[in-house]
Short mmCIF file of N, CA, C and O and ligand atoms in Angstrom, two decimals:
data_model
loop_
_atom_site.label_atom_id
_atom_site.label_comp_id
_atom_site.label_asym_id
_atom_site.label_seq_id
_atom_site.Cartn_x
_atom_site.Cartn_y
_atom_site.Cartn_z
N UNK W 10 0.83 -1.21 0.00
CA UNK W 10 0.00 0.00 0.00
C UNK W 10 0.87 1.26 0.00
O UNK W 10 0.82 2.24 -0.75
N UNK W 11 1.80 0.94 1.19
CA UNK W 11 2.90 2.04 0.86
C UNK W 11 3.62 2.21 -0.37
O UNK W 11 4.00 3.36 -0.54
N UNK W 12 3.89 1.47 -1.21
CA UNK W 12 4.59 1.30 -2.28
C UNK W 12 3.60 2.28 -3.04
O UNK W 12 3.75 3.39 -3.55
N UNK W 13 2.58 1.42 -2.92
CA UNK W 13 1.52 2.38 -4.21
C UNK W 13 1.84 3.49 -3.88
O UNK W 13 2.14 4.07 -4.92
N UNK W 14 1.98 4.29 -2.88
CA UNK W 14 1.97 5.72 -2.63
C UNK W 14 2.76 6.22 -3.20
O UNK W 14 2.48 6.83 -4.23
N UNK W 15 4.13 6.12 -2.70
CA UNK W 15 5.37 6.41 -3.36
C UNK W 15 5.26 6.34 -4.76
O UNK W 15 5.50 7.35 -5.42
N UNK W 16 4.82 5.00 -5.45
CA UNK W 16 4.90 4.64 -6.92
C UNK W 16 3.86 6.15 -7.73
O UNK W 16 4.25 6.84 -8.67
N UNK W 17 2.88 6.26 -7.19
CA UNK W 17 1.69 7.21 -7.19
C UNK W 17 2.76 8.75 -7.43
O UNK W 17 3.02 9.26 -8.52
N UNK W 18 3.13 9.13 -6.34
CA UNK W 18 4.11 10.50 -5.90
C UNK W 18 5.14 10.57 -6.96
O UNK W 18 5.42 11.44 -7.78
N UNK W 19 5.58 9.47 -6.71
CA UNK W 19 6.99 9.61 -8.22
C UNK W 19 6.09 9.90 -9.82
O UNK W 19 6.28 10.81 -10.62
N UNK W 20 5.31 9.00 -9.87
CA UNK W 20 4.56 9.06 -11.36
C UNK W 20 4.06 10.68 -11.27
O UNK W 20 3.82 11.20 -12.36
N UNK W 21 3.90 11.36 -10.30
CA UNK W 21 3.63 13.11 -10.59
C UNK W 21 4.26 13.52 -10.93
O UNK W 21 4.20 14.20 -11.95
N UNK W 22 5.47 13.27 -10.05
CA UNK W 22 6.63 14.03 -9.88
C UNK W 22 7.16 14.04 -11.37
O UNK W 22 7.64 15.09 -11.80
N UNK W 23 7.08 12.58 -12.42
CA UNK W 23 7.71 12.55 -13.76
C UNK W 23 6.90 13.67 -14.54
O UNK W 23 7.46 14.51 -15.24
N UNK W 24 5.65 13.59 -14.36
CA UNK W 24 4.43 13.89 -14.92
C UNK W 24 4.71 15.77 -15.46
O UNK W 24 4.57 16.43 -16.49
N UNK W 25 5.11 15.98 -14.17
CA UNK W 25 5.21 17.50 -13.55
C UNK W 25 6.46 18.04 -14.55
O UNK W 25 6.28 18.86 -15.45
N UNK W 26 7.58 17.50 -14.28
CA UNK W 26 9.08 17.61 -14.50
C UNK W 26 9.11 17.29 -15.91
O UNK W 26 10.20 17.63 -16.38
N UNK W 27 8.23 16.71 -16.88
CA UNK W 27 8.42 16.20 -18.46
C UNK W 27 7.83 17.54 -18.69
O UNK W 27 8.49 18.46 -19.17
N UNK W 28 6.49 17.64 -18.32
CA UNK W 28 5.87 18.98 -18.78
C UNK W 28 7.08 20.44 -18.58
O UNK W 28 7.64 21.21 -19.37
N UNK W 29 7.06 20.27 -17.23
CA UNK W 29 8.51 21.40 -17.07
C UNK W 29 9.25 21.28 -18.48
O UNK W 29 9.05 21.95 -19.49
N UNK W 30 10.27 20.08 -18.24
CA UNK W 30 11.18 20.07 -19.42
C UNK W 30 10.84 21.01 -20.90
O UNK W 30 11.59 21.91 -21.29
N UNK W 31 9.77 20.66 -21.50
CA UNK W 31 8.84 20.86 -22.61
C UNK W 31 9.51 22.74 -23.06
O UNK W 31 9.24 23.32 -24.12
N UNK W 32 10.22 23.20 -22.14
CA UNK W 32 10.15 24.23 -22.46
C UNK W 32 11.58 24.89 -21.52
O UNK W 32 11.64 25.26 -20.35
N UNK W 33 12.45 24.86 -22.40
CA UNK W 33 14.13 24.73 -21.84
C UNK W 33 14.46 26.21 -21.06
O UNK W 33 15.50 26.41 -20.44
N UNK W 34 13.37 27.20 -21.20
CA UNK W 34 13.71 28.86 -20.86
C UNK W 34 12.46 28.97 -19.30
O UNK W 34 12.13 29.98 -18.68
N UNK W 35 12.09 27.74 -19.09
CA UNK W 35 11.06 27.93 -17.70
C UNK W 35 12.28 27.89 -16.22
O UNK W 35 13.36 27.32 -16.03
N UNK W 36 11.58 28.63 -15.57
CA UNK W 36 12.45 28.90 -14.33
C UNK W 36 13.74 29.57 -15.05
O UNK W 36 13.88 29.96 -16.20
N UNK W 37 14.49 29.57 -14.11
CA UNK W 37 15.92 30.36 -14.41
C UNK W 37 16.62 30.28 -15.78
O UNK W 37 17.71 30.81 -15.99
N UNK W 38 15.70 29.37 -17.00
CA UNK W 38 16.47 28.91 -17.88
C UNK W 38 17.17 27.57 -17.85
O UNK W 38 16.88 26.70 -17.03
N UNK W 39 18.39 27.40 -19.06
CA UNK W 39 19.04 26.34 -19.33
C UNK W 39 19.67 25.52 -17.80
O UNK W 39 19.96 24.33 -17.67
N UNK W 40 19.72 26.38 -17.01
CA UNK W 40 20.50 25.59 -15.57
C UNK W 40 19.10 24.59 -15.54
O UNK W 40 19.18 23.40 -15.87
N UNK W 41 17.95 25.16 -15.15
CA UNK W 41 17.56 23.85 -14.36
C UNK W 41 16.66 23.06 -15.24
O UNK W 41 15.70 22.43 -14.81
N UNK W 42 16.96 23.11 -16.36
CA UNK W 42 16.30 22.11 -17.44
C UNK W 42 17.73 21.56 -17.63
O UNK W 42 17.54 21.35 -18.82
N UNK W 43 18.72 21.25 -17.49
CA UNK W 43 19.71 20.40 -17.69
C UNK W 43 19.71 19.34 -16.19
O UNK W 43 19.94 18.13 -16.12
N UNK W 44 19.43 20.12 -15.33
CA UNK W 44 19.70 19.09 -14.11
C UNK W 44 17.93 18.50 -14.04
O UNK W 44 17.64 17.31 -13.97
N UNK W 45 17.14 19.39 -14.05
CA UNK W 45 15.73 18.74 -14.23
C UNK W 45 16.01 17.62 -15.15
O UNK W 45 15.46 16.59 -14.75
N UNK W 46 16.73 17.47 -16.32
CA UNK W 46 16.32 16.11 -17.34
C UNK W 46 17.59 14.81 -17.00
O UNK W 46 17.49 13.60 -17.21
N UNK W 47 18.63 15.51 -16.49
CA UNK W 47 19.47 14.46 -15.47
C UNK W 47 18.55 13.80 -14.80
O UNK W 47 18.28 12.61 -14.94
N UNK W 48 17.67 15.18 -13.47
CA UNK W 48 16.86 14.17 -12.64
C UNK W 48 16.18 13.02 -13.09
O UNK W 48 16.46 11.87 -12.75
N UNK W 49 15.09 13.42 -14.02
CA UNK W 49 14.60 12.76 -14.51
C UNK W 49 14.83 11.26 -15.47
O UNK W 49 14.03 10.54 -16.07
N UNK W 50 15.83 11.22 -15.33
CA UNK W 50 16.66 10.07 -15.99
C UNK W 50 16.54 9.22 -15.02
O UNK W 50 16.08 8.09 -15.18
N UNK W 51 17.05 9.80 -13.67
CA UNK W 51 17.44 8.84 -12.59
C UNK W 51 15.72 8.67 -11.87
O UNK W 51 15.10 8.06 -11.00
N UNK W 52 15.64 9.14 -12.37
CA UNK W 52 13.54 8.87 -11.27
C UNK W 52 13.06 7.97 -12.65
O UNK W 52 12.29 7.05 -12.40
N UNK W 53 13.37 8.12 -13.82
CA UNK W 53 13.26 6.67 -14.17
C UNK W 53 13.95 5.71 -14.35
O UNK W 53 13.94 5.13 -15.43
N UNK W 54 14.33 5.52 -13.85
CA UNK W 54 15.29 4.26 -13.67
C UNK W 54 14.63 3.70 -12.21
O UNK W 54 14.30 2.52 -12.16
N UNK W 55 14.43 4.57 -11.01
CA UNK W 55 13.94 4.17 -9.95
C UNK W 55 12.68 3.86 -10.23
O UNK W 55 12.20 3.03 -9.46
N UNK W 56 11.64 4.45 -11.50
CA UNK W 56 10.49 4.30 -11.47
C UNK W 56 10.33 2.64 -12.28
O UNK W 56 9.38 1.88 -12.12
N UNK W 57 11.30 2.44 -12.98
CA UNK W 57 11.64 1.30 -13.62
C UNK W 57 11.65 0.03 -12.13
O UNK W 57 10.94 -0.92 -11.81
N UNK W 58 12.56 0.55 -11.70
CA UNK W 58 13.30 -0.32 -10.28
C UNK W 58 11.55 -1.06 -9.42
O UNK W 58 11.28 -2.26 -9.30
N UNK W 59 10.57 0.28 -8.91
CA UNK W 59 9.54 -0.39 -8.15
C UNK W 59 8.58 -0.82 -9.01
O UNK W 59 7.43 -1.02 -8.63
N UNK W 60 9.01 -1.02 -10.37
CA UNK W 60 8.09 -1.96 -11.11
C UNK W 60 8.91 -3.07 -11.90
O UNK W 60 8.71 -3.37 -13.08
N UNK W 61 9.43 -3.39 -11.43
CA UNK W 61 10.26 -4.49 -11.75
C UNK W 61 9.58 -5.89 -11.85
O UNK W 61 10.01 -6.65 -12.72
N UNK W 62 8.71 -6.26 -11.16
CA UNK W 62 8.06 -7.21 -10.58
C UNK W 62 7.63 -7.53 -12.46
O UNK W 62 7.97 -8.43 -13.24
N UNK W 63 6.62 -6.10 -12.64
CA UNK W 63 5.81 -6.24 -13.80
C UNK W 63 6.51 -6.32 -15.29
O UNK W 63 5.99 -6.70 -16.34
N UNK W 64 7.99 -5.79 -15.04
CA UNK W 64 8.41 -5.49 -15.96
C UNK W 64 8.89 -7.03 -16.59
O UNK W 64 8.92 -7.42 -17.76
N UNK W 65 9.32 -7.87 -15.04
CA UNK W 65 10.00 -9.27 -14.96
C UNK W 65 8.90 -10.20 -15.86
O UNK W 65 9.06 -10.76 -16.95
N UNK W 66 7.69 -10.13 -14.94
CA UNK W 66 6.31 -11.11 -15.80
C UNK W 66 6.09 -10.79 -17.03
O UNK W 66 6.16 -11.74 -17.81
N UNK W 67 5.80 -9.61 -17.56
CA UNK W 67 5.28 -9.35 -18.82
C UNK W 67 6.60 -9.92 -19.87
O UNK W 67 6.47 -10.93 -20.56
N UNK W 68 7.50 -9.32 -19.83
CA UNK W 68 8.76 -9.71 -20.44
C UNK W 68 8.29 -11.33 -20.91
O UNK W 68 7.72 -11.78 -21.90
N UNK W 69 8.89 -11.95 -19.60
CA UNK W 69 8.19 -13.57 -19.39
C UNK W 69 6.87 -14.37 -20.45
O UNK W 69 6.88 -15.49 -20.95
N UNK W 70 5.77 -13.23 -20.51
CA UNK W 70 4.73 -13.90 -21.03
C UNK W 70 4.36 -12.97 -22.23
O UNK W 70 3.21 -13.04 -22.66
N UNK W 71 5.36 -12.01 -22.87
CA UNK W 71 4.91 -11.41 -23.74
C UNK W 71 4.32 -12.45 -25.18
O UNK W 71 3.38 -12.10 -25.89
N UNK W 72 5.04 -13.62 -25.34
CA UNK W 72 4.04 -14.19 -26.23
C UNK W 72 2.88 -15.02 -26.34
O UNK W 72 2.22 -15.37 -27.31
N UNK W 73 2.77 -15.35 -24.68
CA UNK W 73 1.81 -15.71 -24.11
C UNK W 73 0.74 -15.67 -25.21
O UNK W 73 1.04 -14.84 -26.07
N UNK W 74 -0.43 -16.32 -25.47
CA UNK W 74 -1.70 -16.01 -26.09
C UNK W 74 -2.69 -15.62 -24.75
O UNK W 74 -3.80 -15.14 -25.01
N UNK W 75 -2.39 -15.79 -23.59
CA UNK W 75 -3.27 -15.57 -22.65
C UNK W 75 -3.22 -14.29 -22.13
O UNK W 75 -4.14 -13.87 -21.42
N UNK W 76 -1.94 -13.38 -22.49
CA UNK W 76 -1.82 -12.33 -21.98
C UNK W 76 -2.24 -11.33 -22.56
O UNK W 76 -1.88 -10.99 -23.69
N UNK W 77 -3.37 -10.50 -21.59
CA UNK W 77 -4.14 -9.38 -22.25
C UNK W 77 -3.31 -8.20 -23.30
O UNK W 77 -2.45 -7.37 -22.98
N UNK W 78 -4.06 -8.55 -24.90
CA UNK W 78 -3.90 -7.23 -25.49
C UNK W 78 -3.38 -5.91 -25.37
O UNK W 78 -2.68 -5.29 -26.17
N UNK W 79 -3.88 -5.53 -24.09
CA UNK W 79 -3.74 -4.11 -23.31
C UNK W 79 -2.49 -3.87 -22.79
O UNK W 79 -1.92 -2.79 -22.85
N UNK W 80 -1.90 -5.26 -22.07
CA UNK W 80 -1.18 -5.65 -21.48
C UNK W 80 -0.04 -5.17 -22.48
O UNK W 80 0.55 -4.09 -22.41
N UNK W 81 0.16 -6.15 -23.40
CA UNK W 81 1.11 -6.07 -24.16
C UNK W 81 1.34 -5.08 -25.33
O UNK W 81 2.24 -5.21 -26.17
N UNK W 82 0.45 -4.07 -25.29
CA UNK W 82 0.07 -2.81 -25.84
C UNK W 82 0.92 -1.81 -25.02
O UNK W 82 1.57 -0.87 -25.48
N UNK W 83 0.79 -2.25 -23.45
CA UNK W 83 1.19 -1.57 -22.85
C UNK W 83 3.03 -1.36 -23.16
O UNK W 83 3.69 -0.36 -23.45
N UNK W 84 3.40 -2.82 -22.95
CA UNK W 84 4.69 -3.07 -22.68
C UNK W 84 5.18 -2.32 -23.92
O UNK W 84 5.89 -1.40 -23.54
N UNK W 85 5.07 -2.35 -25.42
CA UNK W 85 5.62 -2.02 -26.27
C UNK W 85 5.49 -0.55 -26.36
O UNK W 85 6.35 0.14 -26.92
N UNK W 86 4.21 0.05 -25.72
CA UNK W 86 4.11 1.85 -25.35
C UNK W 86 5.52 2.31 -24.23
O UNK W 86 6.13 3.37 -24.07
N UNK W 87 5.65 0.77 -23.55
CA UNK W 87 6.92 1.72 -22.66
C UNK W 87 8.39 1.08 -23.15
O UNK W 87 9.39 1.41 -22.50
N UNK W 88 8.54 0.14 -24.33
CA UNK W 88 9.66 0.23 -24.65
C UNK W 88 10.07 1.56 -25.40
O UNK W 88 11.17 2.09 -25.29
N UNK W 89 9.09 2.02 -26.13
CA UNK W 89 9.04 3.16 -27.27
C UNK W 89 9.47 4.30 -26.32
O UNK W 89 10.38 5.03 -26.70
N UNK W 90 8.85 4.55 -24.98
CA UNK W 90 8.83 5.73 -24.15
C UNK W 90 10.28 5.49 -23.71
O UNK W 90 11.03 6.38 -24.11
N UNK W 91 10.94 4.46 -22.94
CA UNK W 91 12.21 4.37 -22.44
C UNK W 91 13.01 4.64 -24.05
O UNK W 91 13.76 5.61 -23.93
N UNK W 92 13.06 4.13 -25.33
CA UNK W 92 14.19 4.10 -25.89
C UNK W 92 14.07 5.91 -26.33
O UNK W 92 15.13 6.49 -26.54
N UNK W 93 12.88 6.60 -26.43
CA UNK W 93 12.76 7.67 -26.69
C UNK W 93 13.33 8.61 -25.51
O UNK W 93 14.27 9.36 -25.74
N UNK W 94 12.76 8.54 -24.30
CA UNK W 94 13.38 8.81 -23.19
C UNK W 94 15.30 8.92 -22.91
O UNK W 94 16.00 9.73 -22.30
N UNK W 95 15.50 8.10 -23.45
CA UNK W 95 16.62 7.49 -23.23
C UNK W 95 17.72 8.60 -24.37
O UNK W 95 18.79 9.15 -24.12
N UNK W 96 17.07 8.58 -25.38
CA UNK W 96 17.70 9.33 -27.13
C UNK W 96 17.35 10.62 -26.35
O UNK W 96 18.44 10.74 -25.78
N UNK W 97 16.64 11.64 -25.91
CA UNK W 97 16.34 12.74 -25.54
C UNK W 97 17.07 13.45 -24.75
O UNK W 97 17.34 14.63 -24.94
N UNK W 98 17.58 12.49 -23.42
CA UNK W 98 18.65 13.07 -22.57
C UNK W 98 19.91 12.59 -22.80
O UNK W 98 20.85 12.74 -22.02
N UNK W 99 19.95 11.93 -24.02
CA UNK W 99 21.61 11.26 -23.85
C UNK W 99 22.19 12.26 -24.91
O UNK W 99 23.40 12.49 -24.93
N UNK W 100 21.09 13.02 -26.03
CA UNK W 100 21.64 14.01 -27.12
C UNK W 100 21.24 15.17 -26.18
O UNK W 100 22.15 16.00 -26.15
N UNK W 101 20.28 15.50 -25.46
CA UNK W 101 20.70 16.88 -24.47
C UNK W 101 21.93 17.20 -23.58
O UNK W 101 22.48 18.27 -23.31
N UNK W 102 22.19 15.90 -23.21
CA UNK W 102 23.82 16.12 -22.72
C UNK W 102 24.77 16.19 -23.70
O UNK W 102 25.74 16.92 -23.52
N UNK W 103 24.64 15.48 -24.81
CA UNK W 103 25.84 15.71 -25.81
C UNK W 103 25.77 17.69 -26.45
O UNK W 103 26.84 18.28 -26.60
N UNK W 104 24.53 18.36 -26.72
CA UNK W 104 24.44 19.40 -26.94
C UNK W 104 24.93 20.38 -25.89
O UNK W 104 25.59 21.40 -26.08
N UNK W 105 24.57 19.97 -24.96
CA UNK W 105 24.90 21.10 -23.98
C UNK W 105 26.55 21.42 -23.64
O UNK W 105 26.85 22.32 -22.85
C1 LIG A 209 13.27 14.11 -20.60
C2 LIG A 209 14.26 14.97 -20.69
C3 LIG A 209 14.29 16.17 -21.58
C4 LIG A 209 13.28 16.76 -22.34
C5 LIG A 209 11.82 16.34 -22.46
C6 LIG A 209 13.89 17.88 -23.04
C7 LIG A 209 13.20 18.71 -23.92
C8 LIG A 209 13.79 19.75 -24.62
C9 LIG A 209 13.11 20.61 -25.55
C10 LIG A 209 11.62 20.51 -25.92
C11 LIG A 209 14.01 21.47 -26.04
C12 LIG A 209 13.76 22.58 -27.10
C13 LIG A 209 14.15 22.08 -28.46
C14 LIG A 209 14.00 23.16 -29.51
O1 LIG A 209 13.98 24.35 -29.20
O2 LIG A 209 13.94 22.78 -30.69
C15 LIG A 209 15.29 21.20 -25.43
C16 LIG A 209 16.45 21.88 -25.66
C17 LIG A 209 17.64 21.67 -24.99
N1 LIG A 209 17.87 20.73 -24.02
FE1 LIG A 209 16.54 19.37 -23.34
N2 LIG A 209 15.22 17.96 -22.72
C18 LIG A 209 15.50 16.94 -21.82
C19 LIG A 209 16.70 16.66 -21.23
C20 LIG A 209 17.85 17.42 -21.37
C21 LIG A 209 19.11 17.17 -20.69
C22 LIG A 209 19.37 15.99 -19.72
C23 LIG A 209 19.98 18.13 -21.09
C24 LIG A 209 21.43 18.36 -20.73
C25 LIG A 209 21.99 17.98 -19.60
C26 LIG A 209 19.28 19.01 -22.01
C27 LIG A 209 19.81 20.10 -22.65
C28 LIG A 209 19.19 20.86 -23.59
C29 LIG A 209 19.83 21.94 -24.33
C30 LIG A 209 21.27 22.42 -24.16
C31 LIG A 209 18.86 22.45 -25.20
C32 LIG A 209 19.03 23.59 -26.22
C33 LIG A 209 18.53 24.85 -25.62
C34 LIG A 209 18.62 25.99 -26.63
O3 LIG A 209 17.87 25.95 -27.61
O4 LIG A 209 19.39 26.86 -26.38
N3 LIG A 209 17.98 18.54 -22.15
N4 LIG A 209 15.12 20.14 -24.57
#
């Protein structure tokens, strides 16, 4: 239950901080959209970490025929989001 909370709090916190990002001249400028999209690297990776469980099963049964549509709709929406995720801050650090 506690987990959910935390899991809940962090998923804002990305929620909040992507939208931030969206726009490199908010707050003080380039300073804290460079460490904002650092952060954000590392809160997913942790957000990765307390879903591990799901990340372990689905993986497991992605060709499953029993495993819901949605399910596996899902998984391929968050490979796309991590490898995109991933290309976004690894060429914002190379630019900067
Ligand atoms: C999820 C993470 C991130 C998102 C969503 C994001 C988003 C953006 C967006 C929308 C722009 C404007 C692009 C344009 O004007 O065409 C931008 C520019 C930029 N970003 Fe990021 N970014 C992220 C991470 C990072 C990181 C980690 C760094 C460096 C440590 C970084 C450095 C820069 C720099 C230097 C610019 C160019 C600013 C300028 O036009 O002068 N970004 N970013």
């Amino acid at each position: 239950m506690r987990k959910n909370y935390v899991k809940i709090v962090l998923d804002l916190l990305l929620a909040i901080t992507f939208v931030l990002l969206m726009n490199p001249r908010v707050f003080n400028g380039l300073p804290f959209h460079e460490i904002a999209g650092v952060v954000i690297g590392v809160a997913i990776v942790v957000h990765i970490g307390l879903n591990y469980r799901w990340v372990i099963n689905t993986t497991k049964k992605i060709f499953a025929p029993e495993l819901p549509r949605k399910t596996r709709f899902s998984f391929l929406l968050n490979i796309l989001l991590l490898v995109s995720m991933t290309t976004v801050i690894a060429s914002g650090i190379l630019i900067s």
